[in-house]
Coordinates of C-alpha atoms in Angstrom, one line a residue:
M1 CA 31.4 11.7 -32.4
S2 CA 27.7 11.4 -33.3
T3 CA 26.3 8.1 -34.7
T4 CA 24.8 8.6 -38.2
A5 CA 22.0 6.7 -39.9
Q6 CA 24.6 5.3 -42.3
E7 CA 26.6 3.8 -39.4
L8 CA 23.5 2.4 -37.7
P9 CA 20.9 2.0 -40.5
F10 CA 18.5 -0.3 -38.7
L11 CA 18.7 1.2 -35.2
D12 CA 18.7 4.7 -36.4
R13 CA 15.7 4.2 -38.7
Y14 CA 13.7 2.2 -36.2
F15 CA 14.3 4.2 -33.0
E16 CA 14.7 7.6 -34.9
I17 CA 17.9 8.3 -33.1
S18 CA 19.1 11.0 -35.5
A19 CA 15.6 12.4 -36.1
R20 CA 15.3 13.1 -32.4
G21 CA 18.8 14.6 -32.1
S22 CA 20.4 11.8 -30.2
T23 CA 23.3 9.4 -30.6
L24 CA 24.0 5.8 -29.7
V25 CA 26.2 6.9 -26.8
R26 CA 23.6 9.2 -25.4
E27 CA 21.0 6.4 -25.5
L28 CA 23.3 4.0 -23.7
R29 CA 24.2 6.6 -21.1
G30 CA 20.6 7.5 -20.6
G31 CA 19.6 3.8 -20.2
L32 CA 22.2 3.4 -17.5
A33 CA 21.2 6.5 -15.7
T34 CA 17.5 5.5 -15.6
F35 CA 18.4 2.0 -14.3
F36 CA 20.6 3.3 -11.5
T37 CA 18.0 5.8 -10.3
M38 CA 15.2 3.2 -10.1
A39 CA 17.1 -0.1 -9.4
Y40 CA 16.1 0.4 -5.7
I41 CA 12.7 -1.1 -6.5
V42 CA 14.3 -4.5 -6.9
V43 CA 15.1 -4.2 -3.2
L44 CA 12.1 -2.1 -2.0
N45 CA 9.2 -4.0 -3.6
P46 CA 10.1 -7.4 -2.0
L47 CA 10.3 -5.7 1.4
I48 CA 7.0 -4.0 1.0
L49 CA 5.1 -7.1 -0.3
G50 CA 7.2 -9.6 1.7
S51 CA 6.5 -7.9 5.0
A52 CA 2.7 -8.1 4.7
K53 CA 0.4 -11.0 5.4
D54 CA -2.7 -12.0 3.6
S55 CA -6.0 -13.0 5.2
T56 CA -4.6 -16.5 5.9
G57 CA -1.4 -15.2 7.5
A58 CA 0.7 -16.2 4.5
T59 CA 3.6 -14.1 3.3
L60 CA 5.4 -13.9 -0.1
S61 CA 9.0 -15.1 -0.3
I62 CA 11.3 -12.1 -0.5
P63 CA 13.9 -13.6 -2.9
Q64 CA 11.1 -14.8 -5.1
V65 CA 9.5 -11.4 -5.2
A66 CA 12.9 -9.8 -5.9
A67 CA 13.5 -12.1 -8.9
A68 CA 10.0 -11.6 -10.3
T69 CA 10.2 -7.9 -9.8
A70 CA 13.4 -7.7 -11.9
L71 CA 12.0 -10.0 -14.5
V72 CA 8.8 -8.1 -15.1
A73 CA 10.5 -4.7 -15.0
G74 CA 13.1 -5.9 -17.5
V75 CA 10.6 -7.5 -20.0
M76 CA 8.2 -4.6 -19.8
T77 CA 10.8 -1.9 -20.2
V78 CA 12.3 -3.7 -23.2
F79 CA 8.7 -3.9 -24.6
M80 CA 8.3 -0.2 -24.0
G81 CA 11.5 0.5 -25.9
I82 CA 10.7 -1.7 -28.9
Y83 CA 7.0 -1.0 -29.2
G84 CA 6.4 2.3 -27.5
R85 CA 9.8 3.6 -28.8
F86 CA 9.9 6.1 -25.9
P87 CA 12.6 6.5 -23.2
L88 CA 10.3 5.3 -20.4
A89 CA 11.1 2.5 -17.9
L90 CA 8.5 0.5 -16.0
A91 CA 8.6 -1.5 -12.7
A92 CA 6.4 -2.3 -9.8
G93 CA 4.7 0.9 -8.8
L94 CA 5.4 2.4 -5.4
G95 CA 2.1 3.3 -3.9
V96 CA 0.2 0.7 -5.9
N97 CA 2.2 -2.1 -4.1
V98 CA 1.4 -0.5 -0.8
I99 CA -2.3 -0.6 -1.7
V100 CA -2.0 -4.3 -2.5
A101 CA 0.0 -5.1 0.6
K102 CA -1.8 -3.0 3.2
D103 CA -5.4 -2.7 1.9
I104 CA -6.1 -5.6 -0.4
A105 CA -4.1 -8.7 0.7
S106 CA -5.4 -8.4 4.3
Q107 CA -8.9 -9.2 3.1
M108 CA -8.1 -12.2 0.8
T109 CA -5.2 -14.5 -0.3
W110 CA -2.2 -13.2 -2.2
A111 CA -3.5 -15.1 -5.3
D112 CA -6.8 -13.4 -5.0
A113 CA -5.2 -9.9 -4.5
M114 CA -2.9 -10.4 -7.6
G115 CA -6.0 -11.5 -9.6
L116 CA -7.5 -8.1 -9.0
V117 CA -4.3 -6.5 -10.2
V118 CA -4.5 -8.6 -13.4
I119 CA -8.1 -7.5 -13.9
E120 CA -7.1 -3.9 -13.4
G121 CA -4.5 -4.2 -16.2
I122 CA -7.0 -5.8 -18.5
L123 CA -9.5 -3.1 -17.9
I124 CA -6.9 -0.4 -18.4
G125 CA -6.1 -2.0 -21.8
I126 CA -9.7 -1.9 -22.8
L127 CA -9.9 1.7 -21.8
V128 CA -6.9 2.5 -23.9
L129 CA -8.2 0.7 -27.0
S130 CA -11.6 2.4 -26.6
G131 CA -10.3 5.9 -25.9
L132 CA -12.0 6.0 -22.6
R133 CA -8.8 6.2 -20.6
T134 CA -8.2 9.8 -21.7
A135 CA -11.9 10.7 -20.9
I136 CA -11.6 9.3 -17.4
F137 CA -8.3 11.0 -16.9
H138 CA -9.9 14.3 -17.6
S139 CA -12.9 13.6 -15.3
V140 CA -10.9 13.9 -12.1
P141 CA -9.7 17.5 -11.4
A142 CA -6.0 17.9 -12.0
Q143 CA -5.4 19.2 -8.5
L144 CA -7.2 16.2 -6.9
K145 CA -4.9 13.9 -8.9
I146 CA -1.9 15.8 -7.5
A147 CA -3.3 15.4 -4.0
I148 CA -3.5 11.6 -4.5
G149 CA 0.2 11.5 -5.3
V150 CA 1.0 13.8 -2.3
G151 CA -1.1 11.6 0.1
I152 CA 0.6 8.5 -1.1
G153 CA 4.0 10.2 -0.5
L154 CA 3.1 11.0 3.1
F155 CA 1.8 7.4 3.6
L156 CA 5.1 6.0 2.2
A157 CA 7.1 8.2 4.5
L158 CA 5.0 7.1 7.5
I159 CA 5.5 3.5 6.6
G160 CA 9.3 4.1 6.3
F161 CA 9.5 5.8 9.8
V162 CA 7.3 3.0 11.4
D163 CA 9.2 0.1 9.7
S164 CA 12.5 1.6 10.8
G165 CA 11.4 1.9 14.4
F166 CA 12.0 5.7 14.3
V167 CA 8.2 6.1 15.0
M168 CA 6.6 3.7 17.3
R169 CA 3.2 3.1 18.9
V170 CA 3.0 4.5 22.5
P171 CA 2.0 1.9 25.0
D172 CA -1.7 2.2 25.9
V173 CA -1.4 3.1 29.6
A174 CA -3.1 5.7 31.8
G175 CA -2.0 9.2 31.1
T176 CA -0.9 8.6 27.5
T177 CA -2.0 11.5 25.4
V178 CA -0.4 10.6 22.0
P179 CA -0.8 7.4 19.9
V180 CA 2.8 7.4 18.5
G181 CA 6.2 8.7 19.5
M182 CA 9.8 8.7 18.4
G183 CA 11.7 5.5 19.1
F184 CA 11.5 4.1 22.6
N185 CA 10.0 6.6 25.1
G186 CA 10.9 9.5 22.8
V187 CA 14.6 8.6 22.2
I188 CA 16.5 6.4 19.7
I189 CA 18.4 4.0 21.8
T190 CA 18.9 1.1 19.4
W191 CA 21.7 0.3 17.0
P192 CA 19.2 -0.2 14.1
G193 CA 17.6 3.1 14.9
M194 CA 20.9 4.9 14.7
V195 CA 21.8 3.2 11.4
F196 CA 18.5 4.3 9.9
A197 CA 19.1 7.9 11.0
I198 CA 22.6 8.0 9.6
G199 CA 21.5 6.4 6.3
L200 CA 18.6 8.8 5.9
L201 CA 20.8 11.8 6.5
A202 CA 23.4 10.5 4.1
T203 CA 20.7 10.0 1.4
I204 CA 19.3 13.5 2.0
V205 CA 22.8 14.9 1.4
M206 CA 23.3 12.9 -1.8
L207 CA 19.8 13.9 -3.0
A208 CA 20.5 17.6 -2.3
R209 CA 23.8 17.4 -4.2
K210 CA 21.9 15.7 -7.1
V211 CA 24.0 12.5 -7.0
R212 CA 22.7 10.1 -9.6
G213 CA 21.2 7.0 -8.0
A214 CA 21.0 8.6 -4.6
I215 CA 18.2 6.4 -3.4
L216 CA 19.9 3.2 -4.4
L217 CA 23.2 4.3 -3.0
G218 CA 21.5 5.2 0.2
I219 CA 20.1 1.7 0.5
V220 CA 23.4 0.1 -0.3
G221 CA 25.4 2.3 2.0
T222 CA 23.0 1.9 4.9
T223 CA 23.0 -1.9 4.4
I224 CA 26.8 -2.0 4.5
L225 CA 26.8 0.1 7.7
A226 CA 24.1 -2.2 9.1
I227 CA 26.3 -5.3 8.4
I228 CA 29.3 -3.7 10.2
V229 CA 27.2 -2.6 13.2
E230 CA 25.6 -6.1 13.5
A231 CA 29.0 -7.8 13.4
I232 CA 30.1 -5.6 16.3
A233 CA 26.9 -5.1 18.4
K234 CA 25.1 -8.4 17.7
A235 CA 21.7 -6.7 17.9
G236 CA 19.9 -9.7 16.5
P237 CA 16.4 -9.9 15.1
S238 CA 13.4 -8.0 16.5
G239 CA 9.8 -9.2 16.9
P240 CA 8.2 -12.1 18.7
G241 CA 10.9 -14.2 20.4
G242 CA 13.6 -11.7 19.5
N243 CA 15.1 -8.6 20.8
P244 CA 12.8 -5.6 20.8
H245 CA 15.9 -3.5 20.0
G246 CA 16.8 -5.7 17.1
W247 CA 16.7 -5.4 13.3
G248 CA 13.4 -5.4 11.4
L249 CA 12.7 -8.2 8.8
N250 CA 16.3 -9.2 8.0
V251 CA 19.4 -9.4 10.3
P252 CA 22.1 -7.8 8.1
S253 CA 24.9 -10.3 7.3
W254 CA 26.6 -11.2 4.1
P255 CA 24.7 -14.0 2.3
D256 CA 26.3 -17.4 1.5
K257 CA 26.0 -16.6 -2.2
V258 CA 25.6 -13.4 -4.3
V259 CA 24.5 -14.8 -7.6
S260 CA 21.9 -17.5 -8.0
V261 CA 19.5 -18.9 -10.5
P262 CA 16.3 -16.9 -10.0
D263 CA 13.3 -18.6 -8.4
L264 CA 10.3 -17.6 -10.5
S265 CA 7.8 -19.8 -8.7
L266 CA 5.4 -16.8 -8.1
L267 CA 4.7 -16.5 -11.9
G268 CA 1.1 -17.4 -12.6
N269 CA 0.1 -17.5 -8.9
F270 CA -3.1 -15.5 -9.3
N271 CA -6.9 -16.0 -9.1
L272 CA -9.2 -13.8 -11.2
V273 CA -12.4 -14.5 -9.3
G274 CA -11.2 -15.2 -5.7
G275 CA -11.1 -11.6 -4.6
F276 CA -14.8 -11.2 -5.4
K277 CA -15.7 -14.2 -3.3
A278 CA -13.4 -13.2 -0.4
A279 CA -14.3 -9.5 -0.1
G280 CA -17.6 -9.3 -1.9
A281 CA -18.3 -7.8 -5.3
A282 CA -18.7 -4.2 -4.2
V283 CA -15.4 -4.1 -2.2
A284 CA -13.5 -6.0 -4.9
L285 CA -14.7 -3.5 -7.6
V286 CA -13.6 -0.6 -5.4
F287 CA -10.2 -2.1 -5.0
V288 CA -9.9 -2.6 -8.8
F289 CA -11.0 1.0 -9.3
V290 CA -8.5 2.3 -6.8
L291 CA -5.7 0.3 -8.4
M292 CA -6.7 1.8 -11.8
L293 CA -6.9 5.3 -10.3
S294 CA -3.5 5.1 -8.7
D295 CA -2.0 3.5 -11.8
F296 CA -3.1 5.1 -15.1
F297 CA -3.5 8.7 -13.9
D298 CA 0.1 8.5 -12.7
T299 CA 1.3 7.0 -16.0
M300 CA -0.3 9.7 -18.2
G301 CA 1.3 12.4 -16.1
T302 CA 4.6 10.6 -16.0
M303 CA 5.0 10.2 -19.8
V304 CA 4.2 13.9 -20.3
A305 CA 6.6 15.0 -17.6
V306 CA 9.4 12.7 -19.0
G307 CA 8.7 14.1 -22.5
E308 CA 8.9 17.7 -21.3
E309 CA 12.3 16.9 -19.7
A310 CA 13.8 16.8 -23.2
G311 CA 12.9 20.4 -23.8
P312 CA 11.4 21.9 -27.0
D313 CA 14.2 20.4 -29.2
G314 CA 13.9 16.9 -27.9
K315 CA 10.8 16.2 -30.1
L316 CA 9.2 14.0 -27.3
I317 CA 6.0 16.1 -27.0
S318 CA 3.7 16.6 -30.0
E319 CA 1.6 19.7 -30.7
D320 CA -1.3 18.3 -28.7
G321 CA 0.9 18.2 -25.5
M322 CA 1.2 14.4 -25.6
P323 CA 4.2 12.2 -26.5
P324 CA 4.4 10.6 -30.0
R325 CA 3.0 7.1 -30.1
S326 CA 1.0 7.8 -26.9
K327 CA -1.4 4.9 -27.6
E328 CA 1.4 2.4 -27.9
I329 CA 2.9 3.7 -24.7
L330 CA -0.4 3.3 -22.8
I331 CA -0.9 -0.2 -24.3
V332 CA 2.5 -1.2 -22.9
D333 CA 1.6 0.3 -19.5
S334 CA -1.7 -1.7 -19.4
V335 CA 0.1 -4.9 -20.3
A336 CA 2.7 -4.2 -17.6
A337 CA -0.1 -3.7 -15.0
A338 CA -1.5 -7.1 -15.8
A339 CA 1.9 -8.8 -16.0
G340 CA 2.8 -7.5 -12.5
G341 CA -0.3 -9.1 -11.1
A342 CA 0.4 -12.4 -13.0
A343 CA 3.9 -12.5 -11.5
S344 CA 2.8 -11.6 -7.9
V345 CA 4.8 -8.4 -7.8
S346 CA 1.9 -5.9 -8.0
S347 CA 1.0 -3.6 -10.9
N348 CA 3.9 -2.3 -13.0
T349 CA 3.8 1.2 -14.1
S350 CA 5.9 4.0 -15.7
Y351 CA 8.6 5.6 -13.5
I352 CA 9.3 9.3 -13.3
E353 CA 12.9 8.4 -12.7
S354 CA 13.1 7.9 -16.4
A355 CA 13.6 11.6 -16.6
A356 CA 17.1 11.0 -15.3
G357 CA 17.9 9.1 -18.5
V358 CA 16.4 11.9 -20.6
G359 CA 18.5 14.3 -18.6
E360 CA 21.5 12.3 -19.7
G361 CA 20.5 12.7 -23.4
A362 CA 18.2 9.7 -24.0
R363 CA 15.5 10.5 -26.6
T364 CA 14.4 7.1 -27.9
G365 CA 13.2 3.7 -26.9
L366 CA 16.7 2.3 -27.3
A367 CA 17.5 3.7 -23.8
S368 CA 14.6 1.7 -22.5
V369 CA 16.0 -1.4 -24.1
V370 CA 19.3 -0.8 -22.2
T371 CA 17.5 -0.2 -18.9
G372 CA 15.4 -3.4 -19.4
V373 CA 18.4 -5.6 -20.1
L374 CA 20.1 -4.3 -16.9
F375 CA 16.9 -5.3 -14.9
L376 CA 17.0 -8.8 -16.4
L377 CA 20.7 -9.1 -15.3
A378 CA 19.7 -7.9 -11.8
M379 CA 17.3 -10.9 -11.6
F380 CA 20.3 -13.1 -10.8
L381 CA 21.3 -11.0 -7.8
S382 CA 18.2 -11.7 -5.7
P383 CA 20.1 -13.3 -2.8
L384 CA 21.4 -9.8 -1.9
V385 CA 17.9 -8.7 -1.0
T386 CA 17.9 -10.9 2.1
V387 CA 20.7 -8.8 3.5
V388 CA 18.7 -5.6 3.6
P389 CA 17.0 -4.8 6.9
F390 CA 14.0 -2.5 7.2
E391 CA 16.2 0.2 8.6
A392 CA 18.1 0.4 5.3
A393 CA 15.2 0.1 2.9
A394 CA 13.0 2.6 4.9
T395 CA 15.4 5.4 3.9
A396 CA 14.1 5.0 0.3
L397 CA 10.5 5.1 1.5
V398 CA 11.0 8.4 3.3
I399 CA 12.9 10.0 0.4
V400 CA 10.4 8.9 -2.2
G401 CA 7.7 10.2 0.1
F402 CA 9.4 13.6 0.0
L403 CA 9.7 13.6 -3.8
M404 CA 5.9 12.8 -4.1
M405 CA 5.1 15.5 -1.5
T406 CA 6.6 18.2 -3.7
G407 CA 3.5 18.3 -5.9
V408 CA 1.6 20.0 -3.0
R409 CA 2.7 23.4 -4.3
Q410 CA 0.5 22.9 -7.4
I411 CA -2.7 22.9 -5.3
D412 CA -4.6 26.2 -4.9
W413 CA -5.2 26.3 -1.1
T414 CA -7.2 29.5 -1.4
D415 CA -9.9 27.7 -3.4
Y416 CA -11.9 25.7 -0.8
E417 CA -13.8 23.8 -3.5
I418 CA -10.6 21.9 -4.3
A419 CA -8.5 22.6 -1.2
I420 CA -10.8 20.8 1.2
P421 CA -11.1 17.6 -1.0
A422 CA -7.3 17.7 -1.5
F423 CA -6.7 18.1 2.2
F424 CA -8.9 15.0 3.0
T425 CA -7.3 13.0 0.2
I426 CA -3.8 13.8 1.6
I427 CA -4.5 13.5 5.3
L428 CA -6.7 10.4 5.4
M429 CA -4.0 8.2 3.8
P430 CA -1.4 8.3 6.6
F431 CA -4.0 8.9 9.4
T432 CA -6.1 5.9 8.4
Y433 CA -3.2 3.9 7.0
S434 CA -5.1 3.4 3.8
I435 CA -4.7 4.9 0.3
T436 CA -8.2 3.8 -0.6
N437 CA -9.7 5.8 2.2
G438 CA -7.9 8.9 1.2
I439 CA -9.0 8.8 -2.5
G440 CA -12.5 8.0 -1.4
G441 CA -12.7 10.9 1.1
G442 CA -11.3 13.3 -1.5
V443 CA -13.7 12.3 -4.3
I444 CA -16.8 12.3 -2.0
T445 CA -16.0 15.8 -0.5
F446 CA -15.3 17.2 -3.9
V447 CA -18.7 16.1 -5.3
L448 CA -20.5 17.1 -2.1
I449 CA -19.1 20.7 -2.1
K450 CA -19.8 21.2 -5.8
A451 CA -23.4 20.0 -5.3
A452 CA -23.9 22.1 -2.2
K453 CA -22.7 25.2 -4.1
G454 CA -25.1 24.6 -7.0
K455 CA -22.3 23.5 -9.3
A456 CA -23.4 19.9 -9.8
R457 CA -23.1 20.2 -13.5
D458 CA -19.4 21.0 -13.1
V459 CA -18.8 17.5 -11.9
H460 CA -18.1 15.0 -14.7
P461 CA -20.8 12.2 -14.8
L462 CA -18.1 9.6 -14.5
L463 CA -17.0 11.2 -11.2
W464 CA -20.5 11.0 -9.8
G465 CA -20.4 7.2 -10.4
V466 CA -17.0 7.0 -8.7
A467 CA -18.3 8.9 -5.7
A468 CA -21.4 6.6 -5.4
L469 CA -19.1 3.6 -5.5
F470 CA -16.9 5.0 -2.7
V471 CA -20.0 5.8 -0.6
L472 CA -21.0 2.1 -0.9
Y473 CA -17.4 1.2 0.1
F474 CA -17.5 3.3 3.3
L475 CA -21.0 2.0 4.2
R476 CA -20.1 -1.6 3.5
G477 CA -20.1 -2.5 7.3
V478 CA -23.7 -1.1 7.7
I479 CA -24.8 -2.7 4.5
T480 CA -23.4 -6.1 5.6
E481 CA -25.3 -5.9 8.9
L482 CA -28.6 -5.0 7.1
I483 CA -28.2 -7.9 4.7

């Protein structure tokens, strides 16, 4: 039975439930569906950030990152529902958190790195209010934006395979012809490696069968299997002083407690100017730009894709091809980016998994409120994160990599003017272990090819400035020596 405006006068009027052809039940169901398809980030984000070291060798506490990840995701998603009034959920961005962990934190402290994330969010907010965000969005060719997502997907998959031990560095000995190989000497001979393979295959099957929450179920199921295997095989930890055939990051065993008061000590641990002192102004500016590039292009594409999921009768896309209240949606996104940095969980951004909720019938911001409240409740379950070994979490990285890779079909590989820059964007990310290098290589080759073919005017002036900034970034070693 549908819910009418008379039965829910305030909710119906504020969220436009009836006007968008929805009901209270559909909004609740959609909010649940979105949460269960993206709840894996509460596990995955702490493992990505917590496994990296900053320039001083310091690491972030995994339980603290888990609690803060859930907190920021919950607050920002509720904010999206109430202010943006759109069925879009936000959380720490996959890809952006990898940039912070692998590229930025290694050159400065965690506080400095998160300060750059806060700056990025503030700048995005200014761009939204000034209208420049849309202009910059249109300055980068659509297919190059797609290539960035594809490259990040391949990078995530590589990280997943490496963290799980499925792909390992080949010892540097005479006669070695390849830098990496599968497992130890080309075979998987460890219990953790077997658990990863089984978990990945199970997740693939669930994804192919379109099981809701396949990624989260894959992490949970693989973790349970890991706990059982560890109880029997006693593989122990890997790394220095441990067993080379052991588990990565966490040895899977049931924690002493499941529910605890969240430790939010990471909130406010950021430094706005430290990154510029540690890495230099030019490098810090490039990092801020890369964060912006990875963040707001993705958000604009995501909100349109989620809106289109509702179909022509869903009333989530206006005549101009953008969702209603687009400015409000983008303001929430910019605040979320800064909030993620202020809480040391990396930039928060909109999730394409929100389409799962729309697919279940969600059409309004009420669904986002439901999703946000569930994230806030998850904040009290942070002890469970310490149970998950790399071998279980890595299944999600590989699967998310596949999902991001599917965009490659939208690139015209017969047009070398875009295909070559797209190729360099995609291939440099996993091959150089850097998202920044991939984006820079793609932008520079695009501008170079256009100029060489006498089409310099086809390149947006903003993109010329971006290319020049990336040239300085790649030449920073030579420039440092000259100075």
